[in-house]
PDB file of C-alpha atoms in Angstrom:
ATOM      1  CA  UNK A   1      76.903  89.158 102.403  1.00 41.00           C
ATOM      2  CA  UNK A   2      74.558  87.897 105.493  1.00 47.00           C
ATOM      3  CA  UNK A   3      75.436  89.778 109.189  1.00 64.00           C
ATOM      4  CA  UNK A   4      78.495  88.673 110.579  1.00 62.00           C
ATOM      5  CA  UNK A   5      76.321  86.518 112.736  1.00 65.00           C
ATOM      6  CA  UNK A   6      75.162  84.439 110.097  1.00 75.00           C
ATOM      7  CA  UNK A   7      78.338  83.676 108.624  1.00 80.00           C
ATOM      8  CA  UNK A   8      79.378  80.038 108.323  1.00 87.00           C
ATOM      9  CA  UNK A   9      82.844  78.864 109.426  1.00 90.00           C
ATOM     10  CA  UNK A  10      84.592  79.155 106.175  1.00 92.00           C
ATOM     11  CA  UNK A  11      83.019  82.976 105.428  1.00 90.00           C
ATOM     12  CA  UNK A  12      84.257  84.071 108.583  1.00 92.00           C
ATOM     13  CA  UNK A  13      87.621  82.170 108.318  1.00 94.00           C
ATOM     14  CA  UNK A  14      87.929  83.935 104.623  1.00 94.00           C
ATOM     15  CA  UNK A  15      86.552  87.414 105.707  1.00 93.00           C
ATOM     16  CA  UNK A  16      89.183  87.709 108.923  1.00 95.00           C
ATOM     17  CA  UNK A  17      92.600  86.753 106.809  1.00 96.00           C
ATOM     18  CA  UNK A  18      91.045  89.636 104.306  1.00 96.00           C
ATOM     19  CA  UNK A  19      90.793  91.504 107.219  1.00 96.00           C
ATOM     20  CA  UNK A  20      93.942  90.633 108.296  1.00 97.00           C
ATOM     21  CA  UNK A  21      95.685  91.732 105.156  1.00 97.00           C
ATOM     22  CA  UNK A  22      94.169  95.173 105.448  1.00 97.00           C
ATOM     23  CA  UNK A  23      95.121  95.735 108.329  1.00 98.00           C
ATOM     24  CA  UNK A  24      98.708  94.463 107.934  1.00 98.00           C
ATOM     25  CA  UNK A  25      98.896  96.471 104.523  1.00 98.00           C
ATOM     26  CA  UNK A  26      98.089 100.107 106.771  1.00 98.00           C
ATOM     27  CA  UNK A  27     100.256  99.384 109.057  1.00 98.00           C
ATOM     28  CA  UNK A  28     103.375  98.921 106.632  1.00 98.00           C
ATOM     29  CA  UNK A  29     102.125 101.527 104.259  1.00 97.00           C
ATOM     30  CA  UNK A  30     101.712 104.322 106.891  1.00 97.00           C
ATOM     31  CA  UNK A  31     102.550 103.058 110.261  1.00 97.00           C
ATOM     32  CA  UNK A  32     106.088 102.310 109.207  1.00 97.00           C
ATOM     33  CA  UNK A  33     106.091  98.466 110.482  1.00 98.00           C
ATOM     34  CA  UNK A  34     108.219  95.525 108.622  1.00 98.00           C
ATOM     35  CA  UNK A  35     105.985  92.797 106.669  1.00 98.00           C
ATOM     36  CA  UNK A  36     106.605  90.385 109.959  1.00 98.00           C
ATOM     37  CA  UNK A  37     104.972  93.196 112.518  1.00 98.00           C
ATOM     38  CA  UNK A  38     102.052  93.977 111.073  1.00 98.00           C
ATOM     39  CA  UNK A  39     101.409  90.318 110.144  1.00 98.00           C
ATOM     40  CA  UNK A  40     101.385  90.233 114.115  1.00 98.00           C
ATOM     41  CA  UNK A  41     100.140  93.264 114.645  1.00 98.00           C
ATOM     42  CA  UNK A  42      96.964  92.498 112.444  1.00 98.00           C
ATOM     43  CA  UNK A  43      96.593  88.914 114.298  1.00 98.00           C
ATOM     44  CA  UNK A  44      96.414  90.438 117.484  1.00 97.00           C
ATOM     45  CA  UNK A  45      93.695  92.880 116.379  1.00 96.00           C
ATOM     46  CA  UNK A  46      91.496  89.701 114.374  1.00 96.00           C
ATOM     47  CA  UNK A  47      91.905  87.489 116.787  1.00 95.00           C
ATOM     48  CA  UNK A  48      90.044  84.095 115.540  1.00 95.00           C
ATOM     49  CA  UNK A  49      86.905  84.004 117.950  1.00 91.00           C
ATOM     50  CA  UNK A  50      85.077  80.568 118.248  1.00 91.00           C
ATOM     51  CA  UNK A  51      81.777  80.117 117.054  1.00 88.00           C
ATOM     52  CA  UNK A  52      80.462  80.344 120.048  1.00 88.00           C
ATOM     53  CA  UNK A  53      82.168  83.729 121.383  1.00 86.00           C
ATOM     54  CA  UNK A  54      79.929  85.960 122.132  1.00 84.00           C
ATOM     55  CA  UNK A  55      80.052  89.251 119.954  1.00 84.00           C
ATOM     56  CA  UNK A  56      81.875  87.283 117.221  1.00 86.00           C
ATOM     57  CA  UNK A  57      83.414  89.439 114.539  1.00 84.00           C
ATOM     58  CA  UNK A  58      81.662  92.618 115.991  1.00 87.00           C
ATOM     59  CA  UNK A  59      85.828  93.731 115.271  1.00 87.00           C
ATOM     60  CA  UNK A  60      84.005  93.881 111.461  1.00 90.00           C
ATOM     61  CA  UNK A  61      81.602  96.808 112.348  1.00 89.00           C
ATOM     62  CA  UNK A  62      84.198  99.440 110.739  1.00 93.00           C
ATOM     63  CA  UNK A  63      87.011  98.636 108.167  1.00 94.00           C
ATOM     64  CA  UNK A  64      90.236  97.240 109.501  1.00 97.00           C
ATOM     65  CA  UNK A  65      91.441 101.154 107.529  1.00 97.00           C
ATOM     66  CA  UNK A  66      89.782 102.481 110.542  1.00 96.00           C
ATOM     67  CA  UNK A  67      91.206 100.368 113.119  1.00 97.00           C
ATOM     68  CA  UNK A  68      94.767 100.410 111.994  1.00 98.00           C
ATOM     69  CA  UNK A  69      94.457 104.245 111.471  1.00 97.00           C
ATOM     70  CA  UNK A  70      93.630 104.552 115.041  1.00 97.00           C
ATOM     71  CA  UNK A  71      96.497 102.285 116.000  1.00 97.00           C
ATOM     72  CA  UNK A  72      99.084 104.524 114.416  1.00 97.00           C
ATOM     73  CA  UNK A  73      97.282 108.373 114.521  1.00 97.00           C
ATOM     74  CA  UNK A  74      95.538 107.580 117.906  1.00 96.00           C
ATOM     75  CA  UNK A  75      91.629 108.626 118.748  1.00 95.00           C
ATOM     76  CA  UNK A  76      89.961 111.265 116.353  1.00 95.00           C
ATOM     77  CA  UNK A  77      92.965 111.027 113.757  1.00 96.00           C
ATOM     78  CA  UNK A  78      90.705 111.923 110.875  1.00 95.00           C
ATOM     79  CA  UNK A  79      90.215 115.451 112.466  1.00 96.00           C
ATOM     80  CA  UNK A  80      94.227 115.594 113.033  1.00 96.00           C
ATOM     81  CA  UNK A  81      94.980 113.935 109.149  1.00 96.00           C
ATOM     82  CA  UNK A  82      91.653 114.957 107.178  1.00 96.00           C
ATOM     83  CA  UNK A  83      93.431 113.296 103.955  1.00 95.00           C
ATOM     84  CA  UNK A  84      93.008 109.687 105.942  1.00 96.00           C
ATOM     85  CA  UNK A  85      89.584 110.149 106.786  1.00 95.00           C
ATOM     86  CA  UNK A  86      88.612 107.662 103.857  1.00 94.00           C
ATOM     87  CA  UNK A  87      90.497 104.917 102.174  1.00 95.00           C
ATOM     88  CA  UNK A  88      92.967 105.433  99.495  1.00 93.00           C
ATOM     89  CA  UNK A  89      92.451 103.524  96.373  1.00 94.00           C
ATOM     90  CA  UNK A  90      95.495 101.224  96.700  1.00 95.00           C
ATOM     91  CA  UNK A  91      93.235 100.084  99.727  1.00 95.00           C
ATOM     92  CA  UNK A  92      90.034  99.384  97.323  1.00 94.00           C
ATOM     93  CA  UNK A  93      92.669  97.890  94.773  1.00 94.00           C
ATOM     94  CA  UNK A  94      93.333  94.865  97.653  1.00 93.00           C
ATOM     95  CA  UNK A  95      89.796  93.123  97.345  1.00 80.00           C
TER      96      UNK A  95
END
C-alpha cells in the first residue's frame, strides 16, 4: 500500500476501523476491558484526522499491538513481558 500520505479517503477510512479493531481486540484480550471499553478506548487512540491534519495517520507508524501494549504494560513493556514483544498469531489471524 502507498504512504499513509497518499492514501485516499476511503483507504484511510478502511485502514483506521482495522486499526481500530486491533487495538480494541488487545485491549480485551490482555488488558482485561469489556467489548464497549476498548471500542472507546481504541477510538480515542485513532482518532479520525481530516484530510487536511497535519501528520495524518502518523498514529500508523507502529502496529496498534504496540500501542495498546503500551497502554496496558506502560513504556518499555517488551523488556518487562519479553513473550509480548511481537504479535501473537490470533493477532495475524484478524486481517
Amino acid at each position: 500500500m502507498a504512504d499513509w500520505a497518499d492514501w485516499s479517503e476511503d483507504e484511510y477510512v478502511q485502514y483506521l476501523h482495522d486499526e481500530r479493531r486491533r487495538f480494541a481486540w488487545v485491549m480485551q484480550r490482555y488488558g482485561g476491558l469489556s467489548a464497549t471499553q476498548a471500542e472507546t478506548a481504541a477510538v480515542q487512540h485513532y482518532p479520525f484526522e481530516a484530510s487536511d491534519a497535519p501528520y495524518r495517520g502518523l498514529v500508523f507508524h507502529d502496529e496498534a499491538w504496540h500501542w495498546a501494549m503500551l497502554k496496558i504494560y506502560g513504556e518499555r513493556y517488551w523488556i518487562q513481558h519479553p513473550e509480548l514483544a511481537e504479535t501473537r498469531a490470533e493477532y495475524r489471524a484478524l486481517d
